[in-house]
Short mmCIF file of C-alpha atoms in Angstrom, two decimals:
data_model
loop_
_atom_site.label_atom_id
_atom_site.label_comp_id
_atom_site.label_asym_id
_atom_site.label_seq_id
_atom_site.Cartn_x
_atom_site.Cartn_y
_atom_site.Cartn_z
CA MET A 682 11.01 -14.11 -2.10
CA SER A 683 9.94 -15.83 -5.32
CA ASP A 684 8.91 -14.25 -8.52
CA ALA A 685 5.37 -15.48 -8.33
CA TRP A 686 2.99 -13.94 -10.84
CA PRO A 687 -0.40 -12.53 -9.81
CA THR A 688 -3.43 -14.29 -11.16
CA GLU A 689 -5.99 -11.95 -9.76
CA LEU A 690 -6.25 -8.46 -8.17
CA LEU A 691 -9.68 -7.85 -6.55
CA VAL A 692 -10.78 -4.70 -4.82
CA SER A 693 -13.43 -5.24 -2.08
CA LYS A 694 -16.85 -3.64 -2.40
CA ASP A 695 -16.06 -1.01 0.19
CA ARG A 696 -12.77 -0.26 -1.68
CA ARG A 697 -10.71 -0.65 1.45
CA GLU A 698 -8.95 -3.96 0.68
CA LEU A 699 -7.04 -5.42 -2.25
CA THR A 700 -6.90 -9.25 -2.48
CA VAL A 701 -3.88 -10.35 -4.54
CA SER A 702 -3.75 -14.01 -5.69
CA PHE A 703 -0.47 -15.44 -7.01
CA ASP A 704 0.17 -18.44 -9.36
CA ASP A 705 1.91 -20.36 -6.51
CA GLY A 706 -1.48 -20.46 -4.62
CA SER A 707 -0.64 -17.72 -2.13
CA VAL A 708 -3.35 -15.11 -1.47
CA TYR A 709 -2.86 -11.82 0.36
CA ARG A 710 -5.51 -9.38 1.69
CA LEU A 711 -3.91 -5.96 1.72
CA GLN A 712 -5.65 -3.05 3.43
CA ALA A 713 -5.93 0.18 1.41
CA GLU A 714 -4.49 2.13 4.37
CA MET A 715 -1.40 0.03 4.39
CA LEU A 716 -0.96 0.32 0.68
CA ARG A 717 -1.37 4.03 0.88
CA VAL A 718 0.98 4.73 3.79
CA LEU A 719 3.62 2.27 2.47
CA SER A 720 3.36 3.51 -1.18
CA PRO A 721 6.51 2.97 -3.22
CA SER A 722 6.23 6.55 -4.57
CA ALA A 723 8.98 9.09 -4.10
CA GLU A 724 6.31 11.22 -2.26
CA VAL A 725 6.26 8.63 0.58
CA GLN A 726 9.64 6.93 0.29
CA GLY A 727 11.64 10.00 -0.45
CA HIS A 728 14.46 10.50 -2.97
CA GLY A 729 17.24 9.11 -0.81
CA PRO A 730 18.14 7.45 2.51
CA GLY A 731 16.45 8.98 5.49
CA GLN A 732 13.80 10.81 3.55
CA LYS A 733 10.82 8.43 4.10
CA VAL A 734 7.65 10.27 5.19
CA THR A 735 5.26 8.97 7.82
CA VAL A 736 1.84 9.67 6.33
CA PRO A 737 -0.85 10.32 8.98
CA GLY A 738 -4.62 10.39 8.73
CA LYS A 739 -5.27 7.57 6.24
CA ARG A 740 -7.34 5.07 8.31
CA ASN A 741 -10.42 5.57 6.02
CA VAL A 742 -8.56 5.82 2.71
CA ALA A 743 -10.04 3.80 -0.19
CA ILE A 744 -8.86 2.56 -3.60
CA ARG A 745 -10.41 4.57 -6.38
CA SER A 746 -8.86 2.62 -9.28
CA MET A 747 -6.09 0.61 -10.48
CA ILE A 748 -4.09 1.11 -13.71
CA ALA A 749 -1.88 -1.64 -15.27
CA THR A 750 1.75 -0.50 -15.66
CA GLY A 751 3.26 -2.73 -18.33
CA ASN A 752 3.26 -6.38 -17.28
CA TYR A 753 5.07 -5.91 -14.02
CA ALA A 754 3.04 -3.60 -11.83
CA VAL A 755 -0.17 -1.69 -11.12
CA ARG A 756 -0.63 1.93 -10.23
CA ILE A 757 -3.11 2.37 -7.50
CA VAL A 758 -5.24 5.60 -7.31
CA PHE A 759 -6.60 6.44 -3.83
CA ASP A 760 -9.52 8.56 -2.96
CA ASP A 761 -7.28 11.12 -1.24
CA GLY A 762 -5.70 11.89 -4.67
CA HIS A 763 -2.46 9.89 -4.19
CA ASP A 764 -1.67 8.21 -7.59
CA SER A 765 2.07 8.19 -7.98
CA GLY A 766 2.85 4.78 -6.37
CA ILE A 767 3.80 1.95 -8.86
CA TYR A 768 3.24 -1.38 -7.03
CA THR A 769 5.32 -4.07 -8.70
CA TRP A 770 4.15 -7.63 -8.32
CA LYS A 771 7.27 -8.25 -6.16
CA TYR A 772 6.36 -5.35 -3.90
CA LEU A 773 2.80 -6.53 -3.50
CA ARG A 774 4.19 -9.94 -2.61
CA GLU A 775 6.55 -8.34 -0.02
CA LEU A 776 3.64 -6.47 1.50
CA GLY A 777 1.59 -9.68 1.67
CA GLU A 778 4.49 -11.54 3.37
CA THR A 779 5.75 -8.75 5.70
CA GLY A 780 2.93 -6.26 5.84
CA ASP A 781 1.90 -6.88 9.50
CA ALA A 782 5.37 -6.11 10.71
CA LEU A 783 5.69 -3.12 8.40
CA PHE A 784 2.45 -1.72 9.47
CA ASP A 785 3.24 -2.25 13.15
CA ASP A 786 6.39 -0.21 12.56
CA TYR A 787 4.34 2.57 10.78
CA GLN A 788 2.08 2.74 13.79
CA ARG A 789 5.18 2.97 16.12
CA GLN A 790 6.43 5.86 13.94
CA LEU A 791 3.14 7.57 14.16
CA ALA A 792 3.17 7.44 17.99
CA GLU A 793 6.77 8.63 18.18
CA LYS A 794 5.87 11.70 16.07
CA GLY A 795 2.59 12.40 17.87
CA LEU A 796 0.53 11.58 14.75
CA SER A 797 -2.67 9.64 14.19
CA ARG A 798 -4.19 7.26 11.70
CA GLU A 799 -7.47 9.17 12.01
CA PRO A 800 -8.28 11.59 9.17
CA LEU A 801 -7.87 15.42 10.10
CA SER A 802 -11.18 17.19 10.74
CA ARG A 803 -11.98 19.90 8.39
#
């Protein structure tokens, strides 16, 4: 994985997709749901080995805003209130390159735990 630098971060009009363009010409379209459920935050990843949380009910989550974090990352704020994930350029690149497999694994984990991508009814 190279240390390519992002040249553009563009949130779609419906706020459910982030397009990340890098200076090496690669472009990745990352779904808000994937970004949310694979957030690098301790809330999702846990504080140690084996503590990762499988987050259900985020199919319709949207990106509310993005806040630059130094010159190495962006903090993404989601409309469900989650705002503690710091997405480094390297992590965004990793999600672009391996996101399909990671999301497939997430869906498998949901199924194994009897959980769903669908939001909970209130």
